[in-house]
mmCIF file of C-alpha atoms in Angstrom:
data_model
loop_
_atom_site.group_PDB
_atom_site.id
_atom_site.type_symbol
_atom_site.label_atom_id
_atom_site.label_comp_id
_atom_site.label_asym_id
_atom_site.label_seq_id
_atom_site.Cartn_x
_atom_site.Cartn_y
_atom_site.Cartn_z
ATOM 1 C CA UNK S 1254 92.431 -8.382 -32.898
ATOM 2 C CA UNK S 1255 88.781 -7.846 -33.764
ATOM 3 C CA UNK S 1256 86.092 -10.512 -33.666
ATOM 4 C CA UNK S 1257 85.779 -10.789 -37.484
ATOM 5 C CA UNK S 1258 89.559 -11.142 -37.628
ATOM 6 C CA UNK S 1259 89.413 -13.970 -35.096
ATOM 7 C CA UNK S 1260 86.756 -15.760 -37.137
ATOM 8 C CA UNK S 1261 88.883 -15.392 -40.260
ATOM 9 C CA UNK S 1262 91.927 -16.709 -38.401
ATOM 10 C CA UNK S 1263 89.903 -19.687 -37.128
ATOM 11 C CA UNK S 1264 88.610 -20.472 -40.617
ATOM 12 C CA UNK S 1265 92.129 -20.424 -42.052
ATOM 13 C CA UNK S 1266 93.454 -22.620 -39.240
ATOM 14 C CA UNK S 1267 90.588 -25.094 -39.719
ATOM 15 C CA UNK S 1268 91.277 -25.213 -43.463
ATOM 16 C CA UNK S 1269 94.947 -25.937 -42.724
ATOM 17 C CA UNK S 1270 93.897 -28.649 -40.252
ATOM 18 C CA UNK S 1271 91.676 -30.277 -42.864
ATOM 19 C CA UNK S 1272 94.438 -30.080 -45.476
ATOM 20 C CA UNK S 1273 96.838 -31.789 -43.084
ATOM 21 C CA UNK S 1274 94.247 -34.480 -42.416
ATOM 22 C CA UNK S 1275 93.570 -34.898 -46.113
ATOM 23 C CA UNK S 1276 97.249 -35.630 -46.709
ATOM 24 C CA UNK S 1277 97.326 -38.231 -43.925
ATOM 25 C CA UNK S 1278 94.101 -40.065 -44.830
ATOM 26 C CA UNK S 1279 93.749 -43.019 -47.117
ATOM 27 C CA UNK S 1280 91.601 -42.408 -50.207
ATOM 28 C CA UNK S 1281 88.763 -44.362 -48.584
ATOM 29 C CA UNK S 1282 88.693 -41.989 -45.569
ATOM 30 C CA UNK S 1283 88.696 -38.710 -47.521
ATOM 31 C CA UNK S 1284 84.921 -38.707 -48.278
ATOM 32 C CA UNK S 1285 84.157 -39.012 -44.548
ATOM 33 C CA UNK S 1286 86.505 -36.096 -43.864
ATOM 34 C CA UNK S 1287 84.765 -33.936 -46.476
ATOM 35 C CA UNK S 1288 81.281 -34.940 -45.351
ATOM 36 C CA UNK S 1289 81.929 -34.309 -41.659
ATOM 37 C CA UNK S 1290 83.665 -30.985 -42.250
ATOM 38 C CA UNK S 1291 80.793 -29.879 -44.480
ATOM 39 C CA UNK S 1292 78.146 -30.728 -41.914
ATOM 40 C CA UNK S 1293 80.197 -29.188 -39.129
ATOM 41 C CA UNK S 1294 80.555 -25.909 -40.984
ATOM 42 C CA UNK S 1295 76.784 -25.282 -40.924
ATOM 43 C CA UNK S 1296 76.405 -24.764 -37.134
ATOM 44 C CA UNK S 1297 79.740 -22.927 -37.035
ATOM 45 C CA UNK S 1298 78.677 -20.414 -39.673
ATOM 46 C CA UNK S 1299 75.265 -19.898 -38.059
ATOM 47 C CA UNK S 1300 76.813 -19.423 -34.635
ATOM 48 C CA UNK S 1301 79.436 -17.045 -36.050
ATOM 49 C CA UNK S 1302 76.709 -14.931 -37.647
ATOM 50 C CA UNK S 1303 74.790 -14.860 -34.353
ATOM 51 C CA UNK S 1304 77.954 -13.923 -32.454
ATOM 52 C CA UNK S 1305 78.686 -11.072 -34.860
ATOM 53 C CA UNK S 1306 75.135 -9.743 -34.423
ATOM 54 C CA UNK S 1307 75.366 -10.025 -30.655
ATOM 55 C CA UNK S 1308 78.871 -8.504 -30.470
ATOM 56 C CA UNK S 1309 77.860 -4.787 -30.373
ATOM 57 C CA UNK S 1310 75.697 -5.374 -27.285
ATOM 58 C CA UNK S 1311 78.340 -7.240 -25.271
ATOM 59 C CA UNK S 1312 78.989 -4.164 -23.164
ATOM 60 C CA UNK S 1313 75.454 -4.328 -21.790
ATOM 61 C CA UNK S 1314 75.434 -8.067 -21.098
ATOM 62 C CA UNK S 1315 76.710 -9.752 -17.959
ATOM 63 C CA UNK S 1316 77.925 -12.719 -20.009
ATOM 64 C CA UNK S 1317 77.301 -13.175 -23.744
ATOM 65 C CA UNK S 1318 75.128 -16.241 -24.462
ATOM 66 C CA UNK S 1319 76.931 -16.977 -27.702
ATOM 67 C CA UNK S 1320 80.161 -17.715 -25.811
ATOM 68 C CA UNK S 1321 78.348 -20.412 -23.815
ATOM 69 C CA UNK S 1322 77.049 -21.949 -27.039
ATOM 70 C CA UNK S 1323 80.560 -21.849 -28.567
ATOM 71 C CA UNK S 1324 81.963 -23.637 -25.512
ATOM 72 C CA UNK S 1325 79.230 -26.287 -25.754
ATOM 73 C CA UNK S 1326 79.885 -26.789 -29.469
ATOM 74 C CA UNK S 1327 83.622 -27.155 -28.874
ATOM 75 C CA UNK S 1328 83.069 -29.687 -26.079
ATOM 76 C CA UNK S 1329 80.646 -31.702 -28.208
ATOM 77 C CA UNK S 1330 83.115 -31.695 -31.101
ATOM 78 C CA UNK S 1331 85.920 -32.799 -28.780
ATOM 79 C CA UNK S 1332 83.843 -35.650 -27.374
ATOM 80 C CA UNK S 1333 82.560 -36.682 -30.802
ATOM 81 C CA UNK S 1334 85.993 -36.540 -32.408
ATOM 82 C CA UNK S 1335 87.571 -38.570 -29.624
ATOM 83 C CA UNK S 1336 84.823 -41.161 -29.904
ATOM 84 C CA UNK S 1337 85.206 -41.408 -33.675
ATOM 85 C CA UNK S 1338 88.965 -41.818 -33.407
ATOM 86 C CA UNK S 1339 88.526 -44.497 -30.725
ATOM 87 C CA UNK S 1340 86.262 -46.364 -33.167
ATOM 88 C CA UNK S 1341 88.959 -46.139 -35.874
ATOM 89 C CA UNK S 1342 86.931 -43.666 -37.987
ATOM 90 C CA UNK S 1343 89.769 -41.300 -38.734
ATOM 91 C CA UNK S 1344 88.029 -39.283 -41.448
ATOM 92 C CA UNK S 1345 85.147 -38.040 -39.347
ATOM 93 C CA UNK S 1346 87.154 -37.912 -36.109
ATOM 94 C CA UNK S 1347 89.847 -35.714 -37.626
ATOM 95 C CA UNK S 1348 87.313 -33.136 -38.837
ATOM 96 C CA UNK S 1349 85.538 -33.040 -35.477
ATOM 97 C CA UNK S 1350 88.770 -32.675 -33.490
ATOM 98 C CA UNK S 1351 89.815 -29.827 -35.748
ATOM 99 C CA UNK S 1352 87.168 -27.531 -34.301
ATOM 100 C CA UNK S 1353 88.458 -27.500 -30.684
ATOM 101 C CA UNK S 1354 92.076 -27.454 -31.877
ATOM 102 C CA UNK S 1355 91.494 -24.393 -34.042
ATOM 103 C CA UNK S 1356 89.477 -22.815 -31.230
ATOM 104 C CA UNK S 1357 92.450 -23.157 -28.888
ATOM 105 C CA UNK S 1358 94.915 -21.912 -31.491
ATOM 106 C CA UNK S 1359 92.699 -18.917 -32.251
ATOM 107 C CA UNK S 1360 92.428 -18.133 -28.538
ATOM 108 C CA UNK S 1361 96.209 -18.256 -28.197
ATOM 109 C CA UNK S 1362 96.524 -16.001 -31.231
ATOM 110 C CA UNK S 1363 94.067 -13.521 -29.725
ATOM 111 C CA UNK S 1364 96.056 -13.380 -26.483
ATOM 112 C CA UNK S 1365 99.284 -13.047 -28.432
ATOM 113 C CA UNK S 1366 98.078 -10.015 -30.419
ATOM 114 C CA UNK S 1367 96.121 -8.356 -27.630
#
């Protein structure tokens, strides 16, 4: 599977995750889910664009810097989502936890179709 295909797979999985969360939230929690997912999409899109630009030169690099930034973003989202859920803020916690979950599912999909 190519890198653009993985990004498309991750976007579709994240959209499915948000749809599942939207069905489980109360109407009062849905605006927090939308707001958090909207703000979270900005660094994800910027990092995806950087990764796609860096991708052709991966053969010359010892370790691609964008992969380190992706790992940091996923860890921050996992910590933030867990904290929000512990504080009973399900709307924002669900959107933040969706990023590491879809990252893991996309990784499993990549290994499955390798």
